[in-house]
CSV table of C-alpha atoms in Angstrom, one decimal:
chain,number,residue,atom,x,y,z
A,96,MET,CA,-41.2,-6.9,14.1
A,97,LYS,CA,-38.5,-5.3,15.7
A,98,LYS,CA,-39.2,-2.3,18.2
A,99,GLY,CA,-36.9,0.6,17.6
A,100,LYS,CA,-34.8,2.1,20.4
A,101,VAL,CA,-33.7,5.6,21.1
A,102,LEU,CA,-30.1,6.9,20.9
A,103,LYS,CA,-29.2,9.9,22.5
A,104,ARG,CA,-26.2,11.7,23.6
A,105,LEU,CA,-24.6,15.2,23.9
A,106,PHE,CA,-21.3,16.0,21.8
A,107,PRO,CA,-18.9,18.5,22.4
A,108,ILE,CA,-20.5,20.4,19.9
A,109,SER,CA,-24.0,21.6,21.2
A,110,LEU,CA,-25.3,22.2,17.7
A,111,CYS,CA,-24.6,18.8,16.5
A,112,ALA,CA,-26.0,16.7,19.3
A,113,VAL,CA,-28.1,14.1,17.7
A,114,LEU,CA,-31.3,12.4,18.7
A,115,LEU,CA,-32.2,9.3,16.9
A,116,MET,CA,-35.6,7.5,17.1
A,117,LEU,CA,-37.2,5.5,15.5
A,118,SER,CA,-40.7,6.1,15.0
A,119,LEU,CA,-41.8,3.4,12.7
A,120,ALA,CA,-41.2,-0.3,13.0
A,121,CYS,CA,-39.8,-2.0,9.7
A,122,THR,CA,-41.2,-4.7,7.8
A,123,GLY,CA,-40.4,-6.3,4.6
A,124,THR,CA,-37.0,-6.8,2.7
A,125,ALA,CA,-35.6,-5.2,-0.4
A,126,PRO,CA,-36.5,-7.5,-3.4
A,127,THR,CA,-33.0,-7.1,-4.9
A,128,SER,CA,-30.3,-9.3,-3.7
A,129,THR,CA,-26.8,-7.9,-3.4
A,130,SER,CA,-23.7,-8.5,-1.6
A,131,ILE,CA,-23.7,-5.1,-0.1
A,132,GLU,CA,-25.9,-5.3,2.9
A,133,THR,CA,-25.0,-2.1,4.8
A,134,ILE,CA,-23.7,1.5,3.6
A,135,PRO,CA,-21.4,3.2,6.2
A,136,LEU,CA,-22.3,7.2,6.0
A,137,PHE,CA,-21.5,10.4,7.6
A,138,LEU,CA,-23.8,13.0,8.7
A,139,ARG,CA,-22.0,16.1,8.4
A,140,TYR,CA,-23.0,19.0,11.0
A,141,VAL,CA,-21.5,22.7,11.3
A,142,ASP,CA,-21.3,24.4,14.5
A,143,ALA,CA,-20.9,28.1,13.1
A,144,VAL,CA,-21.2,29.5,16.7
A,145,ASN,CA,-17.8,27.6,17.8
A,146,ASN,CA,-16.3,27.4,14.4
A,147,GLN,CA,-16.3,23.5,14.3
A,148,GLU,CA,-17.6,20.7,12.1
A,149,GLN,CA,-18.4,17.3,13.2
A,150,LEU,CA,-18.6,14.1,11.2
A,151,LEU,CA,-21.2,11.3,12.8
A,152,LYS,CA,-21.1,7.6,11.5
A,153,LEU,CA,-24.3,6.2,10.7
A,154,THR,CA,-24.8,2.6,9.1
A,155,TRP,CA,-27.7,1.9,6.9
A,156,ASN,CA,-28.6,-1.7,6.1
A,157,THR,CA,-30.2,-1.5,2.5
A,158,LYS,CA,-31.6,-5.1,2.5
A,159,LYS,CA,-33.5,-4.5,6.1
A,160,GLY,CA,-34.0,-0.7,5.8
A,161,THR,CA,-32.7,-0.5,9.1
A,162,VAL,CA,-30.2,2.4,10.6
A,163,GLU,CA,-27.9,2.6,13.5
A,164,ILE,CA,-26.1,5.7,14.7
A,165,ASP,CA,-22.8,5.1,16.3
A,166,THR,CA,-22.9,7.8,19.0
A,167,SER,CA,-19.3,6.4,19.8
A,168,THR,CA,-17.9,7.3,16.5
A,169,THR,CA,-17.4,11.1,15.6
A,170,LEU,CA,-14.9,13.0,14.1
A,171,ALA,CA,-14.5,17.0,14.8
A,172,PHE,CA,-12.3,19.3,13.2
A,173,PRO,CA,-12.4,23.4,13.1
A,174,ASN,CA,-13.7,25.5,10.5
A,175,TYR,CA,-12.9,29.0,9.8
A,176,ALA,CA,-14.0,29.2,6.4
A,177,ASN,CA,-14.6,32.9,6.4
A,178,GLU,CA,-10.8,33.4,6.4
A,179,SER,CA,-10.1,31.3,3.3
A,180,ASN,CA,-11.3,31.5,-0.4
A,181,PHE,CA,-11.4,27.6,-0.4
A,182,TRP,CA,-14.9,26.6,0.5
A,183,VAL,CA,-17.6,23.8,0.2
A,184,ARG,CA,-21.2,24.8,-0.1
A,185,LEU,CA,-22.8,22.3,2.4
A,186,SER,CA,-26.6,23.3,2.4
A,187,PRO,CA,-29.1,22.5,-0.6
A,188,TRP,CA,-30.5,26.0,-1.7
A,189,ILE,CA,-33.1,27.0,-4.3
A,190,GLY,CA,-32.4,29.1,-7.2
A,191,LEU,CA,-29.1,29.1,-9.0
A,192,SER,CA,-28.8,32.8,-9.3
A,193,SER,CA,-29.0,33.6,-5.6
A,194,GLN,CA,-26.2,33.2,-3.2
A,195,PRO,CA,-26.5,30.0,-1.1
A,196,PRO,CA,-26.8,30.1,3.1
A,197,LYS,CA,-24.2,29.7,5.3
A,198,PRO,CA,-22.1,27.7,6.5
A,199,MET,CA,-19.5,27.2,4.5
A,200,SER,CA,-16.5,25.0,4.6
A,201,ASN,CA,-12.7,25.0,3.8
A,202,THR,CA,-12.5,21.1,4.3
A,203,ALA,CA,-13.3,18.7,1.6
A,204,ILE,CA,-13.3,14.7,2.5
A,205,TYR,CA,-12.1,11.8,1.0
A,206,TRP,CA,-13.6,8.2,2.9
A,207,ASP,CA,-13.7,4.9,1.8
A,208,GLY,CA,-15.8,3.6,4.5
A,209,SER,CA,-13.0,2.9,7.1
A,210,ASP,CA,-12.3,4.4,10.4
A,211,THR,CA,-10.0,6.8,8.7
A,212,ALA,CA,-11.2,9.9,6.6
A,213,THR,CA,-8.7,12.3,4.6
A,214,LEU,CA,-9.5,15.8,5.1
A,215,PHE,CA,-8.2,18.3,2.4
A,216,THR,CA,-8.2,21.7,4.0
A,217,THR,CA,-6.7,25.2,4.2
A,218,GLU,CA,-7.6,25.6,7.8
A,219,LYS,CA,-4.4,26.3,9.5
A,220,ASP,CA,-5.5,25.4,12.9
A,221,LEU,CA,-6.7,21.9,11.9
A,222,PHE,CA,-4.2,19.8,13.7
A,223,VAL,CA,-4.6,21.7,17.1
A,224,GLY,CA,-8.4,21.4,17.0
A,225,LEU,CA,-9.1,18.1,15.6
A,226,GLN,CA,-10.8,15.8,18.0
A,227,GLU,CA,-10.9,11.9,17.0
A,228,ASN,CA,-13.3,9.7,18.8
A,229,ASN,CA,-13.1,6.3,17.1
A,230,LEU,CA,-12.5,8.0,13.8
A,231,LYS,CA,-9.1,8.9,12.7
A,232,ALA,CA,-8.0,11.9,10.4
A,233,ASN,CA,-5.4,11.9,7.4
A,234,ILE,CA,-4.9,15.6,7.0
A,235,VAL,CA,-3.7,17.4,3.4
A,236,SER,CA,-2.9,20.6,4.4
A,237,LEU,CA,-3.2,23.0,1.2
A,238,THR,CA,-2.1,26.8,0.6
A,239,SER,CA,-4.1,27.1,-2.8
A,240,THR,CA,-7.3,29.7,-2.7
A,241,SER,CA,-8.8,27.4,-5.4
A,242,MET,CA,-12.7,26.6,-4.8
A,243,CYS,CA,-14.9,23.5,-4.1
A,244,ASN,CA,-18.3,24.7,-5.4
A,245,GLN,CA,-21.3,22.5,-4.4
A,246,TYR,CA,-24.7,22.4,-5.4
A,247,PHE,CA,-27.2,19.9,-4.2
A,248,ASN,CA,-24.1,17.6,-3.3
A,249,MET,CA,-22.8,17.9,-7.1
A,250,THR,CA,-19.4,19.5,-7.2
A,251,ASN,CA,-16.7,20.4,-9.1
A,252,CYS,CA,-14.1,18.4,-6.7
A,253,TYR,CA,-13.0,14.9,-7.0
A,254,THR,CA,-11.0,13.3,-4.1
A,255,THR,CA,-8.7,10.4,-3.8
A,256,PRO,CA,-7.0,9.0,-0.9
A,257,ASN,CA,-4.1,11.6,-1.1
A,258,LYS,CA,-5.2,13.9,-4.1
A,259,LEU,CA,-7.7,16.8,-4.6
A,260,TYR,CA,-9.0,17.6,-8.1
A,261,THR,CA,-11.0,20.6,-8.8
A,262,PHE,CA,-11.9,22.8,-12.1
A,263,GLU,CA,-12.7,26.4,-12.8
A,264,GLN,CA,-15.4,26.6,-15.5
A,265,ASP,CA,-15.0,28.8,-18.6
A,266,PRO,CA,-16.9,28.8,-21.8
A,267,SER,CA,-13.6,28.6,-24.1
A,268,ASN,CA,-11.2,27.2,-21.8
A,269,SER,CA,-11.4,25.9,-18.6
A,270,THR,CA,-8.8,25.2,-15.5
A,271,ILE,CA,-7.8,21.8,-14.0
A,272,TYR,CA,-6.3,21.5,-10.4
A,273,ARG,CA,-4.6,18.4,-9.2
A,274,PHE,CA,-3.4,19.3,-5.3
A,275,SER,CA,-1.7,17.3,-3.2
A,276,SER,CA,0.4,17.8,0.1
A,277,THR,CA,3.6,18.7,-1.9
A,278,GLU,CA,2.4,20.2,-5.3
A,279,ALA,CA,-0.5,22.0,-7.1
A,280,VAL,CA,-0.4,21.6,-10.6
A,281,LYS,CA,-2.5,23.4,-13.2
A,282,THR,CA,-3.8,22.5,-16.5
A,283,THR,CA,-5.9,24.5,-19.3
A,284,VAL,CA,-8.2,22.4,-21.6
A,285,SER,CA,-10.7,23.3,-24.0
A,286,GLY,CA,-14.1,24.0,-23.4
A,287,TYR,CA,-16.6,24.3,-20.5
A,288,ALA,CA,-15.7,21.6,-17.8
A,289,MET,CA,-18.5,19.5,-16.3
A,290,GLY,CA,-16.5,17.0,-14.3
A,291,VAL,CA,-12.9,15.7,-13.5
A,292,GLY,CA,-12.1,12.4,-12.0
A,293,ALA,CA,-9.0,10.4,-11.6
A,294,GLU,CA,-7.8,6.6,-12.2
A,295,GLY,CA,-4.3,5.7,-11.7
A,296,SER,CA,-2.1,8.4,-13.1
A,297,THR,CA,-4.5,9.7,-15.6
A,298,THR,CA,-6.6,12.6,-15.2
A,299,TYR,CA,-9.9,12.6,-16.9
A,300,VAL,CA,-11.8,15.8,-17.7
A,301,LEU,CA,-15.6,16.1,-19.3
A,302,SER,CA,-15.9,19.4,-21.1
A,303,ALA,CA,-18.5,20.8,-23.5
A,304,SER,CA,-17.8,23.0,-26.5
A,305,GLU,CA,-19.7,24.5,-29.3
A,306,THR,CA,-19.2,25.2,-33.0
A,307,GLN,CA,-21.2,27.2,-35.4
A,308,SER,CA,-23.1,26.2,-38.5
A,309,SER,CA,-25.5,27.2,-40.9
A,310,THR,CA,-28.4,26.4,-38.9
A,311,GLY,CA,-27.0,28.1,-35.7
A,312,PRO,CA,-24.4,26.9,-32.9
A,313,ASN,CA,-24.0,23.0,-32.2
A,314,SER,CA,-22.9,21.8,-28.4
A,315,PHE,CA,-21.0,18.4,-28.0
A,316,LEU,CA,-18.8,17.0,-25.2
A,317,ASN,CA,-15.0,15.8,-25.2
A,318,ILE,CA,-13.1,13.7,-22.6
A,319,GLN,CA,-9.6,14.9,-22.0
A,320,PHE,CA,-7.1,13.0,-20.7
A,321,ILE,CA,-4.2,14.6,-18.5
A,322,ASN,CA,-1.2,12.1,-18.1
A,323,ALA,CA,1.3,12.4,-15.2
A,324,ASP,CA,3.6,14.1,-17.5
A,325,GLY,CA,1.2,17.1,-18.3
A,326,SER,CA,0.7,15.9,-22.0
A,327,LEU,CA,-3.0,16.2,-22.6
A,328,ILE,CA,-5.2,14.0,-25.2
A,329,GLU,CA,-8.9,14.9,-26.4
A,330,LYS,CA,-11.5,12.9,-27.8
A,331,LYS,CA,-14.8,13.8,-28.9
A,332,VAL,CA,-17.7,12.2,-27.0
A,333,ALA,CA,-20.2,10.4,-30.0
A,334,ASN,CA,-23.7,10.9,-29.7
A,335,SER,CA,-23.3,14.3,-27.7
A,336,GLU,CA,-24.3,16.7,-30.3
A,337,ARG,CA,-27.4,18.9,-29.4
A,338,LYS,CA,-28.6,22.7,-30.1
A,339,GLU,CA,-29.1,23.0,-26.6
A,340,PRO,CA,-25.9,24.5,-24.8
A,341,TYR,CA,-24.3,22.3,-21.6
A,342,SER,CA,-24.6,24.6,-18.7
A,343,LEU,CA,-26.2,24.6,-15.2
A,344,LEU,CA,-29.3,26.4,-16.2
A,345,SER,CA,-30.0,24.1,-19.0
A,346,GLY,CA,-31.8,20.7,-19.3
A,347,ALA,CA,-28.7,19.2,-20.7
A,348,GLY,CA,-26.8,19.7,-17.7
A,349,GLY,CA,-23.7,21.7,-16.4
A,350,TRP,CA,-22.5,19.1,-14.0
A,351,ALA,CA,-21.2,15.6,-14.4
A,352,ALA,CA,-19.5,13.2,-11.4
A,353,PHE,CA,-17.0,10.4,-12.2
A,354,ALA,CA,-17.4,7.1,-10.8
A,355,ASN,CA,-16.3,3.3,-11.9
A,356,GLY,CA,-14.7,4.8,-14.8
A,357,ASN,CA,-17.8,6.9,-16.1
A,358,PHE,CA,-19.0,10.3,-16.1
A,359,TYR,CA,-22.6,10.8,-15.0
A,360,SER,CA,-24.8,13.5,-15.4
A,361,ASN,CA,-28.7,12.6,-14.4
A,362,THR,CA,-29.8,9.7,-16.4
A,363,ALA,CA,-26.8,9.9,-19.1
A,364,LYS,CA,-23.3,8.7,-18.9
A,365,VAL,CA,-19.9,8.7,-20.8
A,366,ASN,CA,-17.1,5.8,-20.3
A,367,ALA,CA,-14.5,8.2,-19.8
A,368,SER,CA,-11.8,5.5,-20.3
A,369,SER,CA,-13.0,3.8,-23.7
A,370,HIS,CA,-11.2,4.6,-26.7
A,371,SER,CA,-14.4,5.4,-28.3
A,372,PRO,CA,-16.4,7.6,-25.4
A,373,LYS,CA,-19.7,7.7,-25.8
A,374,PHE,CA,-23.1,9.5,-24.5
A,375,GLU,CA,-25.5,7.2,-23.7
A,376,LEU,CA,-28.9,7.5,-21.8
A,377,VAL,CA,-29.5,5.0,-19.2
A,378,GLN,CA,-33.0,4.0,-18.7
A,379,SER,CA,-32.7,2.3,-15.5
A,380,LEU,CA,-31.3,5.6,-14.3
A,381,ALA,CA,-34.3,7.2,-15.2
A,382,ASP,CA,-36.4,4.3,-13.6
A,383,ALA,CA,-34.6,4.7,-10.5
A,384,PHE,CA,-35.3,8.6,-10.4
A,385,GLU,CA,-39.1,8.1,-11.1
A,386,ILE,CA,-39.3,5.3,-8.4
A,387,ILE,CA,-37.6,7.5,-6.1
A,388,SER,CA,-39.8,10.8,-7.0
A,389,THR,CA,-43.0,8.9,-6.6
A,390,SER,CA,-42.5,7.6,-3.4
A,391,THR,CA,-43.4,10.8,-1.7
A,392,SER,CA,-46.0,13.8,-2.6
A,393,LEU,CA,-42.8,16.5,-2.4
A,394,GLY,CA,-42.8,19.2,-5.3
A,395,SER,CA,-40.1,19.1,-7.8
A,396,PHE,CA,-37.6,21.6,-8.9
A,397,GLY,CA,-40.1,22.6,-11.7
A,398,GLY,CA,-36.9,23.3,-14.1
A,399,PRO,CA,-33.5,22.5,-14.8
A,400,TYR,CA,-31.3,21.7,-11.7
A,401,PRO,CA,-27.7,20.3,-11.1
A,402,SER,CA,-27.4,16.6,-11.3
A,403,PRO,CA,-26.9,14.4,-7.8
A,404,ALA,CA,-23.3,13.1,-7.3
A,405,PHE,CA,-22.4,9.8,-8.2
A,406,TYR,CA,-19.7,7.6,-6.3
A,407,GLY,CA,-18.2,4.2,-7.0
A,408,TYR,CA,-18.3,1.8,-4.0
A,409,LYS,CA,-17.0,-1.5,-4.2
A,410,GLY,CA,-18.2,-2.3,-7.6
A,411,TYR,CA,-21.5,-0.5,-7.0
A,412,THR,CA,-22.7,3.4,-7.3
A,413,ILE,CA,-23.9,5.5,-4.9
A,414,VAL,CA,-26.2,8.4,-5.8
A,415,VAL,CA,-26.3,11.3,-3.3
A,416,GLY,CA,-28.0,14.8,-3.7
A,417,SER,CA,-31.5,16.3,-4.3
A,418,THR,CA,-32.5,14.4,-7.1
A,419,PHE,CA,-36.2,15.4,-7.5
A,420,SER,CA,-36.9,18.2,-5.0
A,421,PRO,CA,-35.1,21.2,-3.4
A,422,ASP,CA,-36.5,19.8,-0.1
A,423,GLU,CA,-34.7,16.4,0.0
A,424,ILE,CA,-31.5,14.6,0.0
A,425,THR,CA,-31.3,11.0,-2.0
A,426,VAL,CA,-29.1,8.2,-0.9
A,427,ALA,CA,-29.5,5.4,-3.3
A,428,LEU,CA,-27.3,2.7,-4.0
A,429,LEU,CA,-27.4,1.0,-7.5
A,430,ASN,CA,-26.0,-2.3,-8.7
A,431,ASP,CA,-25.1,-2.3,-12.5
A,432,GLU,CA,-27.0,0.9,-12.8
A,433,LYS,CA,-30.5,-0.3,-11.4
A,434,LEU,CA,-31.7,0.4,-8.2
A,435,VAL,CA,-30.9,-1.5,-5.2
A,436,ALA,CA,-32.3,0.6,-2.2
A,437,PHE,CA,-32.5,4.3,-1.3
A,438,VAL,CA,-33.0,7.0,1.6
A,439,LEU,CA,-34.8,10.4,1.7
A,440,ILE,CA,-33.7,12.9,4.0
A,441,THR,CA,-36.4,15.5,4.3
A,442,PRO,CA,-37.6,18.3,5.1
A,443,LEU,CA,-34.0,20.3,5.0
A,444,ASP,CA,-35.3,23.7,6.4
A,445,THR,CA,-36.0,22.2,10.0
A,446,ALA,CA,-34.0,21.5,13.2
A,447,GLU,CA,-35.1,17.9,13.0
A,448,THR,CA,-35.7,15.8,9.9
A,449,ASN,CA,-37.1,12.5,8.6
A,450,PHE,CA,-34.5,9.7,7.6
A,451,VAL,CA,-36.6,7.3,5.6
A,452,THR,CA,-35.7,4.1,3.9
A,453,TYR,CA,-37.3,2.1,1.0
A,454,ASP,CA,-36.5,-0.9,-1.1
A,455,ALA,CA,-36.2,-0.8,-4.7
A,456,THR,CA,-39.9,-0.6,-5.7
A,457,GLY,CA,-40.2,2.4,-3.7
A,458,LYS,CA,-41.7,0.7,-0.6
A,459,GLU,CA,-41.2,2.6,2.7
A,460,LEU,CA,-39.7,0.6,5.2
A,461,SER,CA,-38.3,2.6,8.4
A,462,ARG,CA,-38.5,6.1,9.5
A,463,TYR,CA,-36.3,7.9,11.7
A,464,ASN,CA,-36.0,11.2,13.2
A,465,ILE,CA,-32.5,13.0,13.2
A,466,GLN,CA,-31.2,16.4,13.5
A,467,THR,CA,-31.0,17.7,10.2
A,468,PRO,CA,-27.7,17.5,8.6
A,469,LEU,CA,-25.6,20.2,5.9
A,470,GLN,CA,-24.4,17.2,4.1
A,471,ILE,CA,-24.6,13.4,3.7
A,472,VAL,CA,-20.7,12.2,3.2
A,473,VAL,CA,-21.3,8.6,1.3
A,474,PRO,CA,-17.9,6.3,0.9
A,475,GLN,CA,-16.1,5.7,-2.5
A,476,SER,CA,-13.5,3.1,-3.2
């Protein structure tokens, strides 16, 4: 048994001082063999009093269940989100019809797990207030006021090393934006946009549409391909027809995340790059979420809820967000859409929280106490 150790240090942002304390020894190893043994994560904090954000690097060993926080690796930058309409909801919240609590952010993040992150921001003073401590930042300044909305980590934004993609939903026609440091490209697509992503010079959009029939309305999905020259190709997604509409308030779901060439929504996926895109239910994803939810006694949402976010990382898939309860954040590693290991961060409404690691069977491996973050930023590549 390896005895835990205490890491303690005060940072320039007093709100973001983090105490890491191992409170349960680690036993056992994850039963699933994978070439990814460690996953780097960012704990994201906001100091609303001093108008600053901080990223603190954490490394999770997915096989042993151990966690290390590098107290010398941080990145801090200004946050004056109330001065702009570009913002991200960082804190999980209960009730889709209610406004979420502050704080807000006007900085979106792309990170591939290296010592450099890309910050997409409308913050005019970011260059002046940036504090790099073994983490560096590439800054992409944006002047647009388009919004990145975020619910339980699922968001209408998608980032690459130098571009930010986002969409505004409308039942009939949605608007897709592609931002860079030099341009803002706007495209209108048919239907209710659910997800956006990009590979190479192609932008992918998953949208839902509705037709009327003698038996009532029928909902279905489309994939739109937006090429670099602005031309657009649309393909209907097979097996996606249903009576229930696709929306945030429906069990069919209203969000989809782009990862490894697929759009994921809860336990379903659509292969975006396929010549014949198809809606598929993935049983191994359902099994993974069942294992995660039964590993604790937390209460469930009790109704439809936004999907967690999915990210592609080194050929694997990382799931992050509240997967079964409003009082937890899940970070799960999947290989071929099968659970490898996962973390639960809970509760979320207290100053300090538990960071608990598990193996693929739902067996608890280690338990840590940390200051409650407002967001977990995972790598993508």
